Coordinates of C-alpha atoms in Angstrom, one line a residue:
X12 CA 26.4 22.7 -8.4
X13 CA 24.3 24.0 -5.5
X14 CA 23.8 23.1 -2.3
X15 CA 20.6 22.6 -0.1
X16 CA 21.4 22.2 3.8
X17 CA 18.6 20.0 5.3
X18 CA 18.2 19.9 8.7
X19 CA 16.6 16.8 9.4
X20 CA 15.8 13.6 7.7
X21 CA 16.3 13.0 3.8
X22 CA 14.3 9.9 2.3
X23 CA 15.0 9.0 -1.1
X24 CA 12.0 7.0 -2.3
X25 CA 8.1 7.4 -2.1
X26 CA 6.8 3.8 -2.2
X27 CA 5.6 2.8 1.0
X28 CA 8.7 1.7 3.0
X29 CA 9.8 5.9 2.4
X30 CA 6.4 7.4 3.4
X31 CA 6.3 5.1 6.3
X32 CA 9.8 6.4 7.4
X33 CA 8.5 9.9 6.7
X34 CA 5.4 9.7 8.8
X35 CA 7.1 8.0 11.5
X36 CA 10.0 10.4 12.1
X37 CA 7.2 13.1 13.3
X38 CA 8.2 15.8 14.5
X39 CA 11.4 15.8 13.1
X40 CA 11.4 17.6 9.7
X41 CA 11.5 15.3 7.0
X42 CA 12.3 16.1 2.7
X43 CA 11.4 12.9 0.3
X44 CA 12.6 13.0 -2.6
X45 CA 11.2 11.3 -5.7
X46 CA 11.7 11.3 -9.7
X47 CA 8.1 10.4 -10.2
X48 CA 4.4 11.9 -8.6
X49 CA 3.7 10.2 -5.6
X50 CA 1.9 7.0 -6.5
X51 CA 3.5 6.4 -9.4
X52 CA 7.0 4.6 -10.2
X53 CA 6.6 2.8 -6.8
X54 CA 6.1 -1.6 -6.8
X55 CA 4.1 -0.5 -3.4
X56 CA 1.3 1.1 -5.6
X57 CA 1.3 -2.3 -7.8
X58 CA 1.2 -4.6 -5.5
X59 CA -2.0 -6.7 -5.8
X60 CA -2.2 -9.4 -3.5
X61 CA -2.4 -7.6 0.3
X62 CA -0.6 -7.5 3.6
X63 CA 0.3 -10.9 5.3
X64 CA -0.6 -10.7 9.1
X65 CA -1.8 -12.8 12.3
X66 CA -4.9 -11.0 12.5
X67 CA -7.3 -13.5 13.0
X68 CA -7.9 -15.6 16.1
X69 CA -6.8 -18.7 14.8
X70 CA -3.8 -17.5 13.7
X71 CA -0.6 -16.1 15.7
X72 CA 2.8 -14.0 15.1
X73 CA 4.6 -17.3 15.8
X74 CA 2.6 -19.4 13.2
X75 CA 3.9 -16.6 10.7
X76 CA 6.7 -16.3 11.5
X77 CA 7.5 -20.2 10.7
X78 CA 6.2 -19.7 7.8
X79 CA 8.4 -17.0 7.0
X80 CA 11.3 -19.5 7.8
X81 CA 10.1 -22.4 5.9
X82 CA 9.7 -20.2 2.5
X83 CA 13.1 -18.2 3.0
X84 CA 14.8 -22.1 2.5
X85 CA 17.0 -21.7 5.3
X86 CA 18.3 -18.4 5.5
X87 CA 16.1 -16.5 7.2
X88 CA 17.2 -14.4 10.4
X89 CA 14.4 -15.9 12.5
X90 CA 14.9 -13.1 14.8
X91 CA 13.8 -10.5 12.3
X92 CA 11.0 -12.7 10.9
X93 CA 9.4 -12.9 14.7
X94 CA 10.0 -8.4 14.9
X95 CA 8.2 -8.6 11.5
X96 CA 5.3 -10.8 12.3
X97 CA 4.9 -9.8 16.1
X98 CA 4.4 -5.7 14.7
X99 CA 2.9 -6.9 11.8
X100 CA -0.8 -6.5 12.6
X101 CA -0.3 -3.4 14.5
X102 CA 0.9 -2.1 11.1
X103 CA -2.0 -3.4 9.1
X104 CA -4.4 -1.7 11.8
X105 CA -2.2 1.8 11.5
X106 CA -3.0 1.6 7.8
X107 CA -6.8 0.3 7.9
X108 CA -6.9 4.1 10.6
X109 CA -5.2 6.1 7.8
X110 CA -7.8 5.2 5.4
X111 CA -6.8 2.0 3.6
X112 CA -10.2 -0.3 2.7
X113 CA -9.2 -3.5 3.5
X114 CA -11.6 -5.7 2.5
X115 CA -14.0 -6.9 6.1
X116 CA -15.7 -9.9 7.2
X117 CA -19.4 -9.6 8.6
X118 CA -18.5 -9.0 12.2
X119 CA -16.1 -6.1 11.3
X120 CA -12.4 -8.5 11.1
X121 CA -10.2 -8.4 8.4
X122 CA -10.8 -10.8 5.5
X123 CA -8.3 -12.6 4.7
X124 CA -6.6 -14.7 1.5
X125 CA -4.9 -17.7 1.5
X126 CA -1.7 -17.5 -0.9
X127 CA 1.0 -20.1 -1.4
X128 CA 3.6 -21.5 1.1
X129 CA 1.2 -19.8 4.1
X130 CA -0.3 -22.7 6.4
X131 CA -3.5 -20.3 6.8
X132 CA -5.7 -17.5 5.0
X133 CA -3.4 -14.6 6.8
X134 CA -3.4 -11.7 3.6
X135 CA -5.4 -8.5 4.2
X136 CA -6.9 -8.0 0.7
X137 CA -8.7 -5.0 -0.9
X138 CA -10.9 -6.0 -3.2
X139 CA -9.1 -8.8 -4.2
X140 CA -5.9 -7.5 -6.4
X141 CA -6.5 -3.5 -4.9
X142 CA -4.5 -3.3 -2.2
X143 CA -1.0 -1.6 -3.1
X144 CA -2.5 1.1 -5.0
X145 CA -5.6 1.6 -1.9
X146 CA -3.0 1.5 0.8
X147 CA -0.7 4.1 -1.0
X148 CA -3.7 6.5 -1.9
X149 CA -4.2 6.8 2.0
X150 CA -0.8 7.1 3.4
X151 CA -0.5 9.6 0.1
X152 CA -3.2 11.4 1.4
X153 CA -1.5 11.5 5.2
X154 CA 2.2 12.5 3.7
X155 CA 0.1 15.5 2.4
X156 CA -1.5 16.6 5.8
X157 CA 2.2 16.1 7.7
X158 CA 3.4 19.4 8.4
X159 CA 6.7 18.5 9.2
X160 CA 7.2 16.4 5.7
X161 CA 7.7 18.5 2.6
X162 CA 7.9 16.0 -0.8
X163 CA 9.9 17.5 -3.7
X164 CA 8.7 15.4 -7.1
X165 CA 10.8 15.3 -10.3
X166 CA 14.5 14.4 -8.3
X167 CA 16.9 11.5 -9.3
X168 CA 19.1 10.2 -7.3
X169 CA 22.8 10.6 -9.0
X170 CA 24.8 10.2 -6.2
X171 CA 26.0 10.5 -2.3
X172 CA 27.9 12.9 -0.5
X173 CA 30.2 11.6 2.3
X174 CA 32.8 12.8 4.8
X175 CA 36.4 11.8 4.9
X176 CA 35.6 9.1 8.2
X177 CA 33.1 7.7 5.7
X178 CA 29.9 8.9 6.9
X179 CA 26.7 9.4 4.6
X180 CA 25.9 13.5 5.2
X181 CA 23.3 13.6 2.1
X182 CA 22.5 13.4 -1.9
X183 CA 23.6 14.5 -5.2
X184 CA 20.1 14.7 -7.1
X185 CA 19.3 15.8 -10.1
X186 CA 16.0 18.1 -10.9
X187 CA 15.0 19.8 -14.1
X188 CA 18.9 18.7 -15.7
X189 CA 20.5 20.6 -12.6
X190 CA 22.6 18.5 -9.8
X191 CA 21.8 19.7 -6.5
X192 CA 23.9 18.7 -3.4
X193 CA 21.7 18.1 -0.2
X194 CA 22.8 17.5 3.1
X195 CA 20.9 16.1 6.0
X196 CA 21.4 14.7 9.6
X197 CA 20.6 11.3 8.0
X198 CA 19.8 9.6 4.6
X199 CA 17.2 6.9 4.1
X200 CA 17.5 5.1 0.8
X201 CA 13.8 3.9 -0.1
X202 CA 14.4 3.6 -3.7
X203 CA 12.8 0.2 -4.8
X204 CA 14.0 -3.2 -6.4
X205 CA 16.0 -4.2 -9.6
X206 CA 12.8 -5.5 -11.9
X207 CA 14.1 -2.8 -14.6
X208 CA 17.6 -4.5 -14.7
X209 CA 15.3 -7.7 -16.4
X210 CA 13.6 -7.6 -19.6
X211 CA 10.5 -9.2 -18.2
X212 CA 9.3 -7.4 -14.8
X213 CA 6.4 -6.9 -12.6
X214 CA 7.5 -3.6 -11.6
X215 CA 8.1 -0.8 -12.9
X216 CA 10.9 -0.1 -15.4
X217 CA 12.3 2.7 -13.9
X218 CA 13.6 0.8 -10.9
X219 CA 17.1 -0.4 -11.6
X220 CA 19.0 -1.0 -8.5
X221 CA 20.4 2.2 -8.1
X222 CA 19.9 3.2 -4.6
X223 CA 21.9 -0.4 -4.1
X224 CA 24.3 0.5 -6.4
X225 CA 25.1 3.5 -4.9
X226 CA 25.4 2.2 -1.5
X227 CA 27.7 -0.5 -2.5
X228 CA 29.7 2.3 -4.1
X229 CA 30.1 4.0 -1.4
X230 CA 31.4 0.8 1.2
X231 CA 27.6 -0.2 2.8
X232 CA 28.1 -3.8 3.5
X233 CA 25.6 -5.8 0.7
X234 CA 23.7 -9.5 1.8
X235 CA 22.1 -11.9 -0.5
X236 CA 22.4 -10.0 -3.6
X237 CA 22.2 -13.6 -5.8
X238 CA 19.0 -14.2 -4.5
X239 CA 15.9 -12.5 -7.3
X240 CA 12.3 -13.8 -6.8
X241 CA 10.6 -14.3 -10.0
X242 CA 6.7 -14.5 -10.2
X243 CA 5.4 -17.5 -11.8
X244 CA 2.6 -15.8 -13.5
X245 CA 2.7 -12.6 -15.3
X246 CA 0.6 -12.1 -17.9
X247 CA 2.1 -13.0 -21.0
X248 CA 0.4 -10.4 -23.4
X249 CA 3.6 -9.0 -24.3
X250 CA 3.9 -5.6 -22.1
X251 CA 6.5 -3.8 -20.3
X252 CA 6.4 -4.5 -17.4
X253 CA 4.4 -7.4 -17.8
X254 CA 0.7 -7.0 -15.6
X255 CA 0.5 -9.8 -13.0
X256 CA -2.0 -12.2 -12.3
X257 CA -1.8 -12.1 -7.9
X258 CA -1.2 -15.2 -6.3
X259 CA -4.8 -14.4 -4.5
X260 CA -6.1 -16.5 -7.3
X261 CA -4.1 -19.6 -7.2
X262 CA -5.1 -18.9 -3.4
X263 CA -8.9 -18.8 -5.0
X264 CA -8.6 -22.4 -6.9
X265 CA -7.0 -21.1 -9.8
X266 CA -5.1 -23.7 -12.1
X267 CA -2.3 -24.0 -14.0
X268 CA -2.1 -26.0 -16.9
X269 CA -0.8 -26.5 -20.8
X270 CA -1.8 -25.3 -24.0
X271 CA -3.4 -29.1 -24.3
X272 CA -5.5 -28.3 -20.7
X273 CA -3.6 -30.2 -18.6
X274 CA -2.3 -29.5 -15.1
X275 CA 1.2 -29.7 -14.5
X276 CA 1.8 -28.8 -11.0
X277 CA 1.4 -32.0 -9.0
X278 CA 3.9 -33.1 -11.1
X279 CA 6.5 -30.6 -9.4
X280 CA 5.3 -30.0 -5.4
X281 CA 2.7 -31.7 -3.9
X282 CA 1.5 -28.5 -3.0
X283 CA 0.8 -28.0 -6.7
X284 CA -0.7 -24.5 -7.5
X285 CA 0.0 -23.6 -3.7
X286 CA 3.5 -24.6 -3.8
X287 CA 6.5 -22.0 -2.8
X288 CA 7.1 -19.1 -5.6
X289 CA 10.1 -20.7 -6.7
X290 CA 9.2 -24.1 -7.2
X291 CA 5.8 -22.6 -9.2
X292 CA 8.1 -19.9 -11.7
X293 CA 10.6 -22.8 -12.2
X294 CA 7.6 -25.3 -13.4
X295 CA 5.9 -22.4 -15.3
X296 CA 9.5 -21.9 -17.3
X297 CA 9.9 -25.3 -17.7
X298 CA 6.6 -26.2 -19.6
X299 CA 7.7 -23.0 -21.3
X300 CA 11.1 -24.3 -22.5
X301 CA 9.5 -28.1 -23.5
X302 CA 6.5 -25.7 -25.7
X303 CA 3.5 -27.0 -23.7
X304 CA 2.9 -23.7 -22.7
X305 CA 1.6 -22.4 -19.6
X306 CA -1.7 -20.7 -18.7
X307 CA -3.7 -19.8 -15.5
X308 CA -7.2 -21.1 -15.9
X309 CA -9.4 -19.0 -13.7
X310 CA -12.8 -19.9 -15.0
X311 CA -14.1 -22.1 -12.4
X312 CA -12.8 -20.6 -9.3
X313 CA -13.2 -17.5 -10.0
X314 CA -15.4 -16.6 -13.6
X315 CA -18.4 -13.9 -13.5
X316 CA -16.6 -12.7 -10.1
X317 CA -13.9 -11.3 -12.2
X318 CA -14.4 -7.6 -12.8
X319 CA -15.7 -7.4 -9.1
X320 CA -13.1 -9.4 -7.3
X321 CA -10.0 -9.3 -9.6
X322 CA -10.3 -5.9 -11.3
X323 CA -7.0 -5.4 -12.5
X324 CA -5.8 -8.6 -13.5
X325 CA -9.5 -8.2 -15.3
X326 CA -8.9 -4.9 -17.1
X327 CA -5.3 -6.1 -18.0
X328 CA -6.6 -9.3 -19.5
X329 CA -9.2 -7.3 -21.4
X330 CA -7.1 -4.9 -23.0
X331 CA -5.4 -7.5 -24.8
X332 CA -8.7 -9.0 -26.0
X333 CA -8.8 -12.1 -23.6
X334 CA -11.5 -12.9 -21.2
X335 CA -10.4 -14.7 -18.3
X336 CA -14.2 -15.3 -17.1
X337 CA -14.0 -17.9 -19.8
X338 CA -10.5 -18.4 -21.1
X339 CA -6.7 -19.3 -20.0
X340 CA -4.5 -16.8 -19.4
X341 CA -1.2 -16.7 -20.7
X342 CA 1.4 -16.7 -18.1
X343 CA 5.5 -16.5 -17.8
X344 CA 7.9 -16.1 -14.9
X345 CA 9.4 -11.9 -14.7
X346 CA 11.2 -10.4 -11.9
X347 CA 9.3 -9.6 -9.3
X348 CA 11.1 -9.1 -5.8
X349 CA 14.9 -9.0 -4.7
X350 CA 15.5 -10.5 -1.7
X351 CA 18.8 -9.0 -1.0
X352 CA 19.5 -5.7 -0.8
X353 CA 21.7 -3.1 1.6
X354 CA 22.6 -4.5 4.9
X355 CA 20.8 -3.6 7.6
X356 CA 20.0 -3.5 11.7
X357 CA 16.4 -3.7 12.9
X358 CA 16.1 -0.3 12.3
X359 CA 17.3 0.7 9.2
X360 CA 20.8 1.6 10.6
X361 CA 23.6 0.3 7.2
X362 CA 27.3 -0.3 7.7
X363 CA 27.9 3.7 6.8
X364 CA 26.7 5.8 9.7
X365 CA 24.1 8.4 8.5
X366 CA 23.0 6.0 6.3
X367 CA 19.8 4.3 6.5
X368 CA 17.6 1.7 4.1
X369 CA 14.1 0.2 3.9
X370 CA 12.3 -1.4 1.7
X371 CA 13.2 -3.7 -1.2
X372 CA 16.5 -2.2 -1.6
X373 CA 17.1 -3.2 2.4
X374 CA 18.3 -6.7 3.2
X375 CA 16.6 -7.0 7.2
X376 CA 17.0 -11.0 6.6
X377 CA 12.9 -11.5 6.6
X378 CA 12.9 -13.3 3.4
X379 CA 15.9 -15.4 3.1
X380 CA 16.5 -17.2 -0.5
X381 CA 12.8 -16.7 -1.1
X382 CA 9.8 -14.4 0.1
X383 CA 7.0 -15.2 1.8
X384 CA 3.7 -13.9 -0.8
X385 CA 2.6 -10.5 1.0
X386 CA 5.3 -10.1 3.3
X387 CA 6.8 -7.2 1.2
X388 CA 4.4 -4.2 2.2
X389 CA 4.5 -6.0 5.5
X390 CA 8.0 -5.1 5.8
X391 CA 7.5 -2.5 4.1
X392 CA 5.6 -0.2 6.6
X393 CA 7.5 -2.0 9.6
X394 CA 10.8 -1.4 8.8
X395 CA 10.0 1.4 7.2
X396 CA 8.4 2.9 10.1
X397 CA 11.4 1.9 12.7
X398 CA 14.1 3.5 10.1
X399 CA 12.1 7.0 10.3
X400 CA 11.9 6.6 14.0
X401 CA 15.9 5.4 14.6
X402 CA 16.9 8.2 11.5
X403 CA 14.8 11.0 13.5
X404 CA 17.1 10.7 16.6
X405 CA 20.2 11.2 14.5
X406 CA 22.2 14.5 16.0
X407 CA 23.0 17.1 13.1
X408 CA 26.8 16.3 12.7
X409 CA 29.6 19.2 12.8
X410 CA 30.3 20.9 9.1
X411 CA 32.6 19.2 7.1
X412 CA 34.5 18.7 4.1
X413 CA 32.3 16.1 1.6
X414 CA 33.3 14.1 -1.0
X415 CA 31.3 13.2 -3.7
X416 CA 29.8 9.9 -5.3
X417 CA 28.5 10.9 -8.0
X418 CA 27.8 8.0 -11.0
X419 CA 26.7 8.6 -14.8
X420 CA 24.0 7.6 -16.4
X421 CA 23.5 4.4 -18.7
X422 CA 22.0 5.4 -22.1
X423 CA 19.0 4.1 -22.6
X424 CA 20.3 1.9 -25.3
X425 CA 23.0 0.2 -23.1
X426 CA 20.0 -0.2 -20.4
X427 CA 18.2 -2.9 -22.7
X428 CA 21.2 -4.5 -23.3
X429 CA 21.9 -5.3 -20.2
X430 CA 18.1 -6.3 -19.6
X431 CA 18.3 -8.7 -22.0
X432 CA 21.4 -10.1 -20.4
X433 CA 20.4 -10.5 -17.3
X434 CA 16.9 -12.0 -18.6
X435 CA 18.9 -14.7 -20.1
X436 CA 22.1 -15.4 -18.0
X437 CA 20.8 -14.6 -14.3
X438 CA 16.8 -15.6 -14.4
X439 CA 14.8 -18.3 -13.2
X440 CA 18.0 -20.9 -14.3
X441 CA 21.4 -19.9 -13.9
X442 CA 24.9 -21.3 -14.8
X443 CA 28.4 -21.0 -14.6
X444 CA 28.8 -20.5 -18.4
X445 CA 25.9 -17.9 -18.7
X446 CA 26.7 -15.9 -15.5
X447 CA 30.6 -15.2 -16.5
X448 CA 29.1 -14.2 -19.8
X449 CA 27.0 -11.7 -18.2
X450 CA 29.6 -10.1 -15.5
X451 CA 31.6 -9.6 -19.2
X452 CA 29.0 -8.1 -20.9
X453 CA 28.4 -5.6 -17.8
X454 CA 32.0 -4.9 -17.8
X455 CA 32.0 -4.1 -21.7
X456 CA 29.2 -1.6 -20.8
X457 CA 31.2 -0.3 -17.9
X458 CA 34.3 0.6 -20.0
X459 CA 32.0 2.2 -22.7
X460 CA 29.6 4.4 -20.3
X461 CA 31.3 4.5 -16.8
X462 CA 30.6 2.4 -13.3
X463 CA 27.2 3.5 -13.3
X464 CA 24.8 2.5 -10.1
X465 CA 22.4 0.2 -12.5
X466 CA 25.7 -1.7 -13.8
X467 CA 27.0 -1.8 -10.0
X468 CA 23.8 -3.3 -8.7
X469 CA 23.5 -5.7 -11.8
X470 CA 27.3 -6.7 -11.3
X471 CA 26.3 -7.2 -7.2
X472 CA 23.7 -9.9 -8.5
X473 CA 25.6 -11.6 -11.1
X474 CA 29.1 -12.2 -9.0
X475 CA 26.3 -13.4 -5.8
X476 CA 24.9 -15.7 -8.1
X477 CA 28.2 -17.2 -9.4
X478 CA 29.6 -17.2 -6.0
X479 CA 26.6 -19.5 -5.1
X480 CA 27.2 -22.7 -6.3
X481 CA 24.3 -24.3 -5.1
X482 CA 20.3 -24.1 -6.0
X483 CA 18.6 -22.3 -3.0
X484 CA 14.9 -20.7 -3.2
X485 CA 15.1 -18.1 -6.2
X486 CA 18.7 -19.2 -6.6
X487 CA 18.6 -22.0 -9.1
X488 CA 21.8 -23.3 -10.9
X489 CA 21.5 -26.0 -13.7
X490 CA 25.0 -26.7 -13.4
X491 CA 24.7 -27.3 -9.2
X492 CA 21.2 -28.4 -8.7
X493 CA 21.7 -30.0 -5.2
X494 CA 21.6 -27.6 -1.8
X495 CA 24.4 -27.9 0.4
X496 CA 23.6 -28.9 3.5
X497 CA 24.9 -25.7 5.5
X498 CA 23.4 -22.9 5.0
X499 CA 25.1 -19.4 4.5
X500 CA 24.0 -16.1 3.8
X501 CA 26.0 -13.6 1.2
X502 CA 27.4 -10.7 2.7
X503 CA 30.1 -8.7 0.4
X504 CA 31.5 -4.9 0.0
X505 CA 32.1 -3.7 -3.2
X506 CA 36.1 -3.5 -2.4
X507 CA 36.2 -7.1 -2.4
X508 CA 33.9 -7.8 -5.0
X509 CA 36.0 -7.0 -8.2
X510 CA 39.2 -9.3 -7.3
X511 CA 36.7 -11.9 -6.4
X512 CA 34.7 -11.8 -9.7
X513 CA 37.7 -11.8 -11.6
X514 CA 39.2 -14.7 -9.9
X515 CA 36.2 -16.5 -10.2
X516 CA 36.4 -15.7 -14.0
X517 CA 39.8 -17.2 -14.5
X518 CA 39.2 -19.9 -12.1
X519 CA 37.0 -21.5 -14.6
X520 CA 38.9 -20.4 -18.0

């Protein structure tokens, strides 16, 4: 195995949260690392809805960040959520100077959506469902004109490398079937959600909780790993991943209702349509289960605007021969977001020093047991941005002996597997019964194929979810429906996760 010695920063990760860390350690000399070309194998480039930010006179960082709180169902670090919110439209402005087209208003403002659980239009939109994919192409486009950023495509993460006092000193990656050991002054882990662990996601497949896994492995202190957002409507055409209809359209006037044309949603929140994700994805799966079908009926709200204002739910809708100018489309919850992630600081800083996380695979405490729609690039580029900054003044340490983490791969066989298990035992509704079933069909695949990072990340949710015996924003239990009155967030390391799951296991044989 060889050996690169990095002198600076080392992101692993090119959605936005990585590139943002990247750009904002200037001048320090940054490597990202990344299996796929830039733009591609990212949720960032995806993402359809927009940026959620007080950019409007009416509207102020407080107002959002009570909002924030409200959605996250009561564990929100309110702290963090006021950070968030109070940089918030400095960061949409940094973007809208690097290039990104948000959609404007006559005098020059932002335009801005209205999506569910906000208590005001707040979301900077490009052209309607366009903004991931715009907002990526331009900080793309500065990531290539950085001098002191050098991107290597085509490189796995496979592992860690770690001193004997426990510090994070670089990588084990994998590139063209070779494993490569690089070392750097510090380590951001950028690398995405766990929608690939589900059989129905959003995002792309690829993502699998590894960089969680990994860190887990390795002692990082994990919070709120139990907690999965699940979008109500993906578009039920029978892809993978599944295309998404944005929330920008329920935000529009869009309606859900039943193979029979009825709407369902007053029935559930008297928000209806508007209501919090969770409340909406377990309605949606509930007309599901009964067969009365769910469907997102457009037409009036939105109709001959579609191919102009909606472009990709349009094209998706088309390829599958439906018109949703004129007819319902088919919708289903998938895994779309995970809440909780690697524990961090304000800026990035984990439990291991040298270490570093943004992004989805961070757990800041900005979204609680349910995130607020369009706060995910949000946090994205903030956090992102302060872990490049914080990683950048990391000293080079002295040479030492490493140690490395380095995890196998799950055949791709094994991966659908446990897709299809965690689909049906740690979805939209959870149990007891189903979850145990699910940490011992994780720990069947772990005795055939090894601890690998995905089955370490899924095992992280599972065990969260069965420790939670209560129903709290994503987190829904069939079998302990109520919410307790106090609430507590998860915070567990993977050395006292394994006697805990099995205790748990026994506990209720």
């Amino acid at each position: 195995m060889s050996r690169l010695v990095h002198d600076g920063v080392l992101v692993v990760g090119a959605g936005l949260a990585g590139l943002s860390a990247a750009l904002a350690a200037a001048p320090r000399r940054v490597l990202v690392l990344t299996d796929a070309p830039l733009s591609e194998g990212c949720s960032s480039a995806w993402a359809q809805g927009g940026m959620a930010a007080a950019l409007s006179d009416g509207d102020s960082a407080g107002r959002h960040a009570d909002d924030t709180v409200a959605a996250g169902a009561g564990l929100v670090d309110a702290a963090m959520a006021r950070l968030l919110t109070e940089e918030g439209p400095a960061a949409v402005r940094a973007l809208a100077a690097l290039g990104a087209p948000f959609d404007r208003t006559a005098d020059g403002g932002f335009a801005q959506g209205l999506e569910a659980a906000h208590s005001r239009p707040r979301v900077a939109r490009v052209k309607g469902d366009q903004a991931g994919g715009a907002i990526m192409a331009a900080v793309i486009a500065a990531i290539r004109a950085a001098p002191h950023i050098e991107v290597r495509e085509g490189s796995r993460l496979r592992g860690l490398l770690q001193d004997a006092e426990g510090r994070v000193r670089g990588v084990i990656a994998e590139a063209a079937g070779e494993l490569v050991e690089i070392t750097a002054a510090a380590t951001i882990l950028a690398t995405g959600g766990v929608g690939g662990l589900y059989a129905v996601t959003t995002t792309p497949a690829e993502l699998k909780g590894e960089g969680l896994g990994l860190a887990a492995l390795a002692g990082a202190l994990i919070a709120d790993p139990e907690f999965v957002q699940f979008h109500p409507t993906a578009i039920n055409i029978g892809r993978d991943p599944a295309p998404l209809a944005t929330e920008a359209l329920r935000g529009e006037g869009a309606v859900l209702a039943n193979a029979d044309g009825e709407r369902f949603m007053a029935g559930y929140h008297p928000q209806a349509e508007l209501a919090p994700r969770d409340v909406v994805a377990r309605a949606i799966h509930a007309e599901r289960a009964a067969g009365r079908g769910a469907f997102l009926d457009a037409g009036a709200a939105v109709g001959e605007r579609f191919p102009e204002e909606f472009p990709a739910v349009f094209a998706a809708c088309m390829s599958a021969g439906l018109d949703p100018r004129i007819q319902p489309i088919p919708v289903a919850p998938a895994c779309h977001y995970h809440m909780g992630g690697i524990a961090t600081d304000a800026d990035g800083r984990t439990s291991l020093a040298g270490l570093y996380a943004a992004g989805e695979c961070a757990s800041t405490g900005v979204h609680g047991a349910n995130r607020l729609a369009s706060n995910s690039l949000l946090e994205a580029a903030v956090f992102g941005a302060r872990a490049g900054r914080a990683a950048a003044r990391e000293a080079e340490p002295a040479p030492a002996r490493l140690v490395r983490l380095l995890t196998p791969a799950l055949p791709d066989a094994s991966v659908q597997v446990l897709r299809q298990a965690m689909s049906r035992d740690a979805g939209v509704i959870r149990s007891a019964d189903g979850l145990l079933r699910l940490l011992e069909t994780i720990e069947g695949l772990e005795a055939r194929h090894g601890r690998t990072a995905a089955l370490a990340a899924a095992r992280l949710i599972a065990a969260g979810a069965l420790a939670r015996t209560e129903s709290r924003g994503g987190h829904y239990r069939a079998d302990a429906t109520r919410t307790d009155a106090e609430p507590h967030r998860t915070f567990v390391r993977w050395a006292e996760l394994l006697p805990a799951a099995h205790s748990w296991k026994y506990a209720a044989e």
